[in-house]
Coordinates of C-alpha atoms and ligand atoms in Angstrom, one line a residue:
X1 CA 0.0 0.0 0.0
X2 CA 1.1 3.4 -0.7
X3 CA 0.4 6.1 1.5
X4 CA 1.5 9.7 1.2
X5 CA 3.9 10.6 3.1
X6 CA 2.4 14.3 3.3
X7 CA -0.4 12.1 5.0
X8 CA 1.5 10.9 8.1
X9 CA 1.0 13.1 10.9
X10 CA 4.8 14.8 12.2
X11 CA 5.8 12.9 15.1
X12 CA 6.0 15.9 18.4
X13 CA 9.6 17.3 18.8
X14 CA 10.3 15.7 22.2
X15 CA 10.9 18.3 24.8
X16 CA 14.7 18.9 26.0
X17 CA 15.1 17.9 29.2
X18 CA 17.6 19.4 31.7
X19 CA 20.5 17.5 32.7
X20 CA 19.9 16.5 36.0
X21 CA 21.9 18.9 38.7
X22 CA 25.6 17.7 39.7
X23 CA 25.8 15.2 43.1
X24 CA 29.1 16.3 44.9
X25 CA 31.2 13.8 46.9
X26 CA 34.2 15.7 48.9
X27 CA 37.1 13.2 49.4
X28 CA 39.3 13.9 52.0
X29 CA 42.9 11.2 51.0
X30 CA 44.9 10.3 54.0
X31 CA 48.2 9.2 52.5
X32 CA 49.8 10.0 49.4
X33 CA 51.9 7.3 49.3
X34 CA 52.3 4.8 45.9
X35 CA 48.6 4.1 46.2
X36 CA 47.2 7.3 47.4
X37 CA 48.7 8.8 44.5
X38 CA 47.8 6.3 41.5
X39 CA 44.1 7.1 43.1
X40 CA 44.6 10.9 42.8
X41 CA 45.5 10.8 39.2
X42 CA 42.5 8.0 38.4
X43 CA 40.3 10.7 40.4
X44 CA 41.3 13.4 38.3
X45 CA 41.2 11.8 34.5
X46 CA 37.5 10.6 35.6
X47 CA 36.0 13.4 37.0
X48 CA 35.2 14.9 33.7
X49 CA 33.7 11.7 32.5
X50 CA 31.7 11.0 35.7
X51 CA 30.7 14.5 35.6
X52 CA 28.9 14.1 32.5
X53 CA 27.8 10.3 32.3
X54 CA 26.4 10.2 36.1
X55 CA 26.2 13.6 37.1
X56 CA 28.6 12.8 39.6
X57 CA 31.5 15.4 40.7
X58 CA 34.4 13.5 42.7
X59 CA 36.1 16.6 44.2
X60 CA 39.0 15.5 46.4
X61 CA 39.2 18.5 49.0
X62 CA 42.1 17.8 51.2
X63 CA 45.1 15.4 51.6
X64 CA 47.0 14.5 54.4
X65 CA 50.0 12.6 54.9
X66 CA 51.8 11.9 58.2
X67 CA 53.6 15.6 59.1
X68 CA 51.2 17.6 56.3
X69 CA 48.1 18.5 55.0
X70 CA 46.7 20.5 51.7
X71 CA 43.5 21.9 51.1
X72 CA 42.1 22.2 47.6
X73 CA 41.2 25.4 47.1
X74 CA 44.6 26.6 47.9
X75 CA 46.0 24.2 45.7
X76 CA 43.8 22.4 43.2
X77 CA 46.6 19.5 41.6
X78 CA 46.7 18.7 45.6
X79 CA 49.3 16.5 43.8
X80 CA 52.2 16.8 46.6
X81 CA 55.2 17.3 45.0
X82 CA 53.3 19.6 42.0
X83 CA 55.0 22.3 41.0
X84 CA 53.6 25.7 43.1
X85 CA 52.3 23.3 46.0
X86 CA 53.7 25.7 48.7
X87 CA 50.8 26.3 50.8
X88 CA 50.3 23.2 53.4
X89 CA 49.3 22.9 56.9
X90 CA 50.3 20.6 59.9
X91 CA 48.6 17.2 59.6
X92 CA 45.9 17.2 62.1
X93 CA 43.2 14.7 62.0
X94 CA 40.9 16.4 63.9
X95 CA 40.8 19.2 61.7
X96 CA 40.7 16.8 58.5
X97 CA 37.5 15.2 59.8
X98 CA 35.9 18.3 60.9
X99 CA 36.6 20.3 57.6
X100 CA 35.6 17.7 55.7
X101 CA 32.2 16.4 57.8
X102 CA 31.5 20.6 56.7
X103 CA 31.6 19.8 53.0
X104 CA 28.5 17.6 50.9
X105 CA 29.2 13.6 51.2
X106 CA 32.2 13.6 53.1
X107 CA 34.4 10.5 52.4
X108 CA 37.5 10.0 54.2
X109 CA 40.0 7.5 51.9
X110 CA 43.1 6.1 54.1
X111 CA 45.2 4.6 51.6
X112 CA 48.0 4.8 55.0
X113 CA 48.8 1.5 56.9
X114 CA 48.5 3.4 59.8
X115 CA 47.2 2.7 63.6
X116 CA 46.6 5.9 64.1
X117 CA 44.3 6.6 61.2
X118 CA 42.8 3.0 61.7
X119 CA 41.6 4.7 65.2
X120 CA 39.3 7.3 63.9
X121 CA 37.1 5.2 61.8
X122 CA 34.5 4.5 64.3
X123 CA 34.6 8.8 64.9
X124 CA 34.4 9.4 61.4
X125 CA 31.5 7.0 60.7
X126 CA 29.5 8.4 64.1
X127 CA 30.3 12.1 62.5
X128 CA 28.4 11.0 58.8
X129 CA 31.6 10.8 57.2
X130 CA 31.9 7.9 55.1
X131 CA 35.0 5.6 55.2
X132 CA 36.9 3.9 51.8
X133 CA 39.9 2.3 52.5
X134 CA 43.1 -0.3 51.7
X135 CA 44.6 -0.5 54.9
X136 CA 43.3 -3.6 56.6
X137 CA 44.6 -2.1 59.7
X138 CA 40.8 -1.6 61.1
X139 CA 39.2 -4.4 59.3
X140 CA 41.4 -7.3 60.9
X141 CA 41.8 -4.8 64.3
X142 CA 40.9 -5.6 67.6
X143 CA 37.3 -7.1 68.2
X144 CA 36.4 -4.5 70.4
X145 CA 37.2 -1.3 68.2
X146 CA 35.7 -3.5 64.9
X147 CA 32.5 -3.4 67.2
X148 CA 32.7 -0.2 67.6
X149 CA 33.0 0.5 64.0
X150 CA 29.9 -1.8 63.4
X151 CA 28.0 0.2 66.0
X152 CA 29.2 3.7 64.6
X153 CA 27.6 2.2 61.6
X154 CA 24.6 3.2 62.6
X155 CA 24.6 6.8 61.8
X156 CA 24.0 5.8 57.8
X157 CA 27.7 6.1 57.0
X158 CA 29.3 3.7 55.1
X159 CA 32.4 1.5 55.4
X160 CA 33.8 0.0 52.0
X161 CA 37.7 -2.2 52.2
X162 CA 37.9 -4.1 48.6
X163 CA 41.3 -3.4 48.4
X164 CA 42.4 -5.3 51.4
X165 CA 41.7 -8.1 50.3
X166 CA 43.4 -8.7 46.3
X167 CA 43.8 -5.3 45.8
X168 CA 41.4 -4.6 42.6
X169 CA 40.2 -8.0 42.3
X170 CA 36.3 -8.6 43.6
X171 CA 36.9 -10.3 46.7
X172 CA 35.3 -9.1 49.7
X173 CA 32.0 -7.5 46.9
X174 CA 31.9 -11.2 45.9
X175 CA 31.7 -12.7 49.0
X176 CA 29.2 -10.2 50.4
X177 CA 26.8 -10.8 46.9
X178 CA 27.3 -14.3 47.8
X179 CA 25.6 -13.7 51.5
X180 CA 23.6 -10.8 50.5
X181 CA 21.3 -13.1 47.6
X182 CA 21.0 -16.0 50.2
X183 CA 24.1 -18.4 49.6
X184 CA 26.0 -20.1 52.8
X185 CA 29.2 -19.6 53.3
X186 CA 31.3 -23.3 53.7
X187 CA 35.4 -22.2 52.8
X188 CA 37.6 -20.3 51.2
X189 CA 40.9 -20.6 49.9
X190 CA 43.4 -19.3 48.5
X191 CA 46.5 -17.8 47.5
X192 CA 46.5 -14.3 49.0
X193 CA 50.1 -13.1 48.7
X194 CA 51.1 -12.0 46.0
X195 CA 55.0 -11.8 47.5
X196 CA 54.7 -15.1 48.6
X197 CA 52.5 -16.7 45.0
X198 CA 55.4 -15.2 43.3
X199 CA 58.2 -17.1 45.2
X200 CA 56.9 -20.4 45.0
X201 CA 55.6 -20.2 41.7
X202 CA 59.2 -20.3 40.0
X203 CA 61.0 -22.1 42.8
X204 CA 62.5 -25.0 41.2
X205 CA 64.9 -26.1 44.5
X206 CA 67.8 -25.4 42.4
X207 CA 67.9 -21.7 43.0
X208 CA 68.2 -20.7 46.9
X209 CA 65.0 -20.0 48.3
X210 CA 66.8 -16.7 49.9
X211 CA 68.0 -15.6 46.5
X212 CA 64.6 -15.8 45.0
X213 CA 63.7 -13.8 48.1
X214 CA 66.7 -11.2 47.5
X215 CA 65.7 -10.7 43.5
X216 CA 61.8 -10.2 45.0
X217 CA 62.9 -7.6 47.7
X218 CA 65.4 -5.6 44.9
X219 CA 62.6 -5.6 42.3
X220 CA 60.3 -4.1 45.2
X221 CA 57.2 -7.1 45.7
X222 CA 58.5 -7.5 49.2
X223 CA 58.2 -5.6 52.1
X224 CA 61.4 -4.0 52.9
X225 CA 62.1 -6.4 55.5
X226 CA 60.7 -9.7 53.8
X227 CA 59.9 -10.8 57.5
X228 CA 56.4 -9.0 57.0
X229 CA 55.8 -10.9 53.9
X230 CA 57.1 -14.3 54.9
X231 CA 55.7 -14.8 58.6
X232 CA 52.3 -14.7 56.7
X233 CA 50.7 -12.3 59.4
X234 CA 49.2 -10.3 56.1
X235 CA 47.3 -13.2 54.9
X236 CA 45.7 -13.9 58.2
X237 CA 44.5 -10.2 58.3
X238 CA 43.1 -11.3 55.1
X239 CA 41.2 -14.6 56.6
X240 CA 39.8 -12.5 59.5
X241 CA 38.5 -9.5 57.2
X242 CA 36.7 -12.3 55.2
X243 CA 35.7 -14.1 58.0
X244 CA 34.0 -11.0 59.2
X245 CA 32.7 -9.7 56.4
X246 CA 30.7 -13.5 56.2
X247 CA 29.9 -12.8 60.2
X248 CA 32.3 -14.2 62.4
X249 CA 33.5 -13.0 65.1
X250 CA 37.2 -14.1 64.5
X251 CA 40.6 -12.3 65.6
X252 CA 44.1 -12.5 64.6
X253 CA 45.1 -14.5 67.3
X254 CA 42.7 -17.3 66.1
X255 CA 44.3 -17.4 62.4
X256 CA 46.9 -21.0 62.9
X257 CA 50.0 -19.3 61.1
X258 CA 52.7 -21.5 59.9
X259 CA 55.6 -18.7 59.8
X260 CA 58.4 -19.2 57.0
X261 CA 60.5 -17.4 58.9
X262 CA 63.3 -19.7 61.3
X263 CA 62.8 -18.6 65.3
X264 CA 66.5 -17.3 65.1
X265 CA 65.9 -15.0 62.3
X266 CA 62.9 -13.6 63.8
X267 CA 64.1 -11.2 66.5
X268 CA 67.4 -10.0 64.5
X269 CA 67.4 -6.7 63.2
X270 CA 66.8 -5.9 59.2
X271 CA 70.6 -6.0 58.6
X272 CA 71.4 -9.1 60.3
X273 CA 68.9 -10.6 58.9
X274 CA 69.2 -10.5 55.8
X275 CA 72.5 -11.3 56.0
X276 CA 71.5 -14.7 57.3
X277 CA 68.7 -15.2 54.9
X278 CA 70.1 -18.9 53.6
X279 CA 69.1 -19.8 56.5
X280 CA 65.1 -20.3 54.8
X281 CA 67.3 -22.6 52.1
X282 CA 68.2 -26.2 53.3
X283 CA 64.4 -26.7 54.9
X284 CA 62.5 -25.1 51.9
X285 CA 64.9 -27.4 49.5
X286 CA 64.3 -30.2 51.5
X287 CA 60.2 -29.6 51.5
X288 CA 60.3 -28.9 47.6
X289 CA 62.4 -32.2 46.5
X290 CA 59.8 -34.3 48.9
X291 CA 57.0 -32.1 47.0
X292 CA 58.3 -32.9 43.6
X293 CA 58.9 -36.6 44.2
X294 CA 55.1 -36.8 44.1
X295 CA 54.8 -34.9 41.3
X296 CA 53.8 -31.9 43.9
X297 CA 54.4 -28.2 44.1
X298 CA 54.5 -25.8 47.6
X299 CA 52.1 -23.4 47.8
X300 CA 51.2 -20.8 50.5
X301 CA 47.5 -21.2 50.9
X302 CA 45.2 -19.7 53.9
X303 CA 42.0 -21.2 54.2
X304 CA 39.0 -20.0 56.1
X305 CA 36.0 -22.7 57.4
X306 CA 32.6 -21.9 58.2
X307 CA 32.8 -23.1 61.8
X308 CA 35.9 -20.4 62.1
X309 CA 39.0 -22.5 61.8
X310 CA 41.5 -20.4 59.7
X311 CA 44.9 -21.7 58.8
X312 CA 47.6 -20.1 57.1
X313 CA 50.4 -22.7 56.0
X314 CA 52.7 -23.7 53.2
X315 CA 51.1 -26.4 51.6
X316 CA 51.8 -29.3 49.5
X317 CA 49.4 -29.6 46.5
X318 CA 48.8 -32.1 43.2
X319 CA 50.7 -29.8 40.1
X320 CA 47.1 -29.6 38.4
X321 CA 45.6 -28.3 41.6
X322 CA 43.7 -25.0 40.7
X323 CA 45.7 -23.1 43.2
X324 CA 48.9 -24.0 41.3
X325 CA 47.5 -22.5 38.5
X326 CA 48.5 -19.0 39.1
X327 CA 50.6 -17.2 36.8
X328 CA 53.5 -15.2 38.9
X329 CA 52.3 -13.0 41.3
X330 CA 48.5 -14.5 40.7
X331 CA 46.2 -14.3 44.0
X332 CA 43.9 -17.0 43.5
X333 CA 40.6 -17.3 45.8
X334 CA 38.0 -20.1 45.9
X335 CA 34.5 -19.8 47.8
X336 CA 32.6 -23.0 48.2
X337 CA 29.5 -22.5 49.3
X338 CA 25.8 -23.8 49.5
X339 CA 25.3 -23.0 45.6
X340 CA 29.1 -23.5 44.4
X341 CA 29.8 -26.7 46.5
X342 CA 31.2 -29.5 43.8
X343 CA 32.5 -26.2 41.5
X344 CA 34.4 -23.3 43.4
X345 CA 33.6 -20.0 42.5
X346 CA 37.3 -18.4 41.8
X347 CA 38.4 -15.0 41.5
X348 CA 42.1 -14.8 40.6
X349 CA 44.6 -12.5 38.8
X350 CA 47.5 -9.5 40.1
X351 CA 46.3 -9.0 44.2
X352 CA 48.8 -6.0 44.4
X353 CA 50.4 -2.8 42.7
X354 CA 49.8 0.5 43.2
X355 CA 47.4 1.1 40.3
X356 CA 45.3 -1.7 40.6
X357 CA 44.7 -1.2 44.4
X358 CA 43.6 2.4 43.8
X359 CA 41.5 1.0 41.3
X360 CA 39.4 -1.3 43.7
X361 CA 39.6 1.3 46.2
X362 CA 37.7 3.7 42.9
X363 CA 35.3 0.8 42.4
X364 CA 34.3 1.1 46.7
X365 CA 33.9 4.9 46.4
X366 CA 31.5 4.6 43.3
X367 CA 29.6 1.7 45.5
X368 CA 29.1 4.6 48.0
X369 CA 27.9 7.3 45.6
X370 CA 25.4 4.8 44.1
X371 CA 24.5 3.7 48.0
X372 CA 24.2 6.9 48.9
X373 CA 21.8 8.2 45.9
X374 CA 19.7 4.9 46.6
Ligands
NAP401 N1 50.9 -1.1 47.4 C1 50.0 -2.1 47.2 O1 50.2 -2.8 46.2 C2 48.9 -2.4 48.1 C3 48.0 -3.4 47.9 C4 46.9 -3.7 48.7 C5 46.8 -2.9 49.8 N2 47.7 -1.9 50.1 C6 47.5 -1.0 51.3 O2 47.3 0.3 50.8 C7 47.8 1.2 51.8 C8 48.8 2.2 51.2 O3 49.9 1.4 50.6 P1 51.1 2.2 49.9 O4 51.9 1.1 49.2 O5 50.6 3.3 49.1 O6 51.9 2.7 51.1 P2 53.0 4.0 51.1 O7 53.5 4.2 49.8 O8 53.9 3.7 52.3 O9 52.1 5.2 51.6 C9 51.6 5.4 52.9 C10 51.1 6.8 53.0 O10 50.4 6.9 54.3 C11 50.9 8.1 54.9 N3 50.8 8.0 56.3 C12 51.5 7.2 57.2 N4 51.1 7.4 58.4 C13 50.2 8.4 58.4 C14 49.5 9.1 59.4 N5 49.6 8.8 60.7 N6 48.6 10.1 59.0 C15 48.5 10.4 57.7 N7 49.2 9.8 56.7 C16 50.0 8.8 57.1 C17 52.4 8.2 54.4 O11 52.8 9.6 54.6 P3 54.3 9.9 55.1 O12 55.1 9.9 53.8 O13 54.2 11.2 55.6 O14 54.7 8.8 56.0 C18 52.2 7.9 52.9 O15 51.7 9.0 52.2 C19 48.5 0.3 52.9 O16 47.6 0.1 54.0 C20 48.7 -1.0 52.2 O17 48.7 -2.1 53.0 C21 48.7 -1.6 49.3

């Protein structure tokens, strides 16, 4: 059929809405270090973008590290070490919080691995101002000041830690979708060091486990004293930020840690120590060549039961385990639960670097702009 096209009537110009006005957030960063910074810069290439895609202005308003602090207005890079930053203040975390808790959606970042910082949370939260952070200082803390940050809670602020666990990988979200839709909780796994992935992953017992230890420290994945790395203290913060996050009430002290480091190295200073590093050799060799005779690799694994065991241990596994599937400094994590029991659900890839950290710790603050416009 033909029809006339002067017969069809004009279809209405639709009206031009108005863009919907801006939502501020005011950051306030507590340390500047290698993550704090790699945040800053993500902060400032998106804000354009979020400005116009989700009417959403990030403005970071002040930055403190341990001896300083900048405010924004005085110097807008709040970059450091930019050139023309002149005008700082003594740190003061009082002032911080208060200046901030002035300004819309206060959100205090502590990308420190400070005690001191850990300590305000539960005033910051009371106060409204919402908390992002990497340190896992809080999260793993003391029972009684992680109740207290439960409690402080209540005033509607939020408390957001991906990054504490994998750095930018879903870990912590995953496990609390997991909960949140109804799932139980029965382990996880894992491979949570990335330091320690990386050692064992190309130990082959013919290099010295302390030279494999030395290249990791020169090229920067260790801790500057490797002590922090191998006693495996980290990944039990890890187990008892997860284990909390799923409900339990578990400390430190009840993570079982199998240390790598021997008793006499432990109480040496950095020096000494590491001048009697190949002292970790003739016991690792020995595990590894028992490991390979049975067609077995070492892995360091922490695991986390729902009736609140947590171990932390270096492990001997089958070579096609999944956790041996890592690739270098791989974190690998497994959740079996009600729904995934016969099939783990796995998260793995790179659990640490600067950039990738400040990207989970991005992802969190988003989470809280979206929570807080819901
Ligand atoms: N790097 C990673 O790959 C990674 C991965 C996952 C999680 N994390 C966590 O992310 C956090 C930051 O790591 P990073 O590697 O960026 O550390 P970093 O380079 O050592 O930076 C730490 C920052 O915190 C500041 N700071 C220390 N004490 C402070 C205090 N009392 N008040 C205010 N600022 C203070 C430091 O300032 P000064 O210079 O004045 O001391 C520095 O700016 C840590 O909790 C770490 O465990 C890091």
């Amino acid at each position: 059929v033909n029809i006339p096209a002067s017969s069809l009537n004009p279809v209405p110009a639709s009206p031009v809405r108005p863009a919907p006005p801006l939502r501020e957030l005011s950051v306030g960063l507590v340390g500047p270090g290698q993550v704090g910074r790699a945040l800053l810069d993500q902060l400032l290439a998106a804000r354009a973008p979020l400005q116009r895609e989700l009417r959403l202005d990030l403005r970071v308003r002040i930055v403190a590290d341990s001896r300083r602090m900048w405010l924004d207005h005085e110097n807008p890079s709040l970059a450091p070490d930019a050139p023309g930053t002149r005008t700082w203040y003594p740190s003061d975390l009082d002032q911080f919080g208060a200046r901030l808790g002035a300004l819309p959606g206060p959100v205090v970042i502590d990308c420190s691995a400070s005690e001191s910082v850990a300590e305000r949370y539960a005033s910051w939260l009371r106060a409204g101002l919402h908390v992002v952070t990497p340190n896992k200082l809080a999260i793993s803390g003391p029972l009684e000041r992680w109740h207290a940050i439960g409690k402080a809670r209540d005033s509607g602020a939020l408390l957001r830690y991906e990054a504490t666990v994998g750095a930018g990988l879903p870990v912590v979200q995953t496990l609390r979708d997991l909960i949140a839709t109804g799932d139980t909780l029965c382990s996880v796994e894992g491979l949570f060091s990335g330091t320690l992935a990386w050692l064992f992953d190309g130990y082959d017992g013919r290099q010295p486990f302390s030279q494999r230890v030395r290249q990791a420290r020169e090229m920067g994945y260790t801790e500057p004293d490797p002590r922090a790395d191998l006693d495996g203290v980290d990944v039990a913060r890890k187990l008892v930020i997860l284990a909390r996050e799923a409900g339990m009430d578990l400390s430190l002290e009840d993570v079982h840690v199998q240390s790598l480091v021997p008793p006499e190295l432990r109480e040496l200073d950095l020096d000494a120590c590491m001048q009697r590093l190949q002292d970790l050799d003739e016991p690792l060799a020995r595990r590894h060549a028992a490991a390979a005779a049975r067609g077995s690799v070492l892995r360091h694994v922490g695991r986390l039961h729902a009736d609140g065991r947590a171990q932390v241990a270096l492990e001997e596994l089958p070579a096609d385990h999944p956790l041996a599937q890592g690739r270098l400094s791989d974190n690998i994590v497994q959740f079996r639960t009600r729904r995934y029991a016969d099939n783990p659900l796995r998260v793995q890839g790179p659990g640490a670097g600067p950039e990738v950290t400040a990207a989970g710790v991005f992802a969190d603050l988003l989470r809280v702009a979206a929570e807080v416009r819901a």
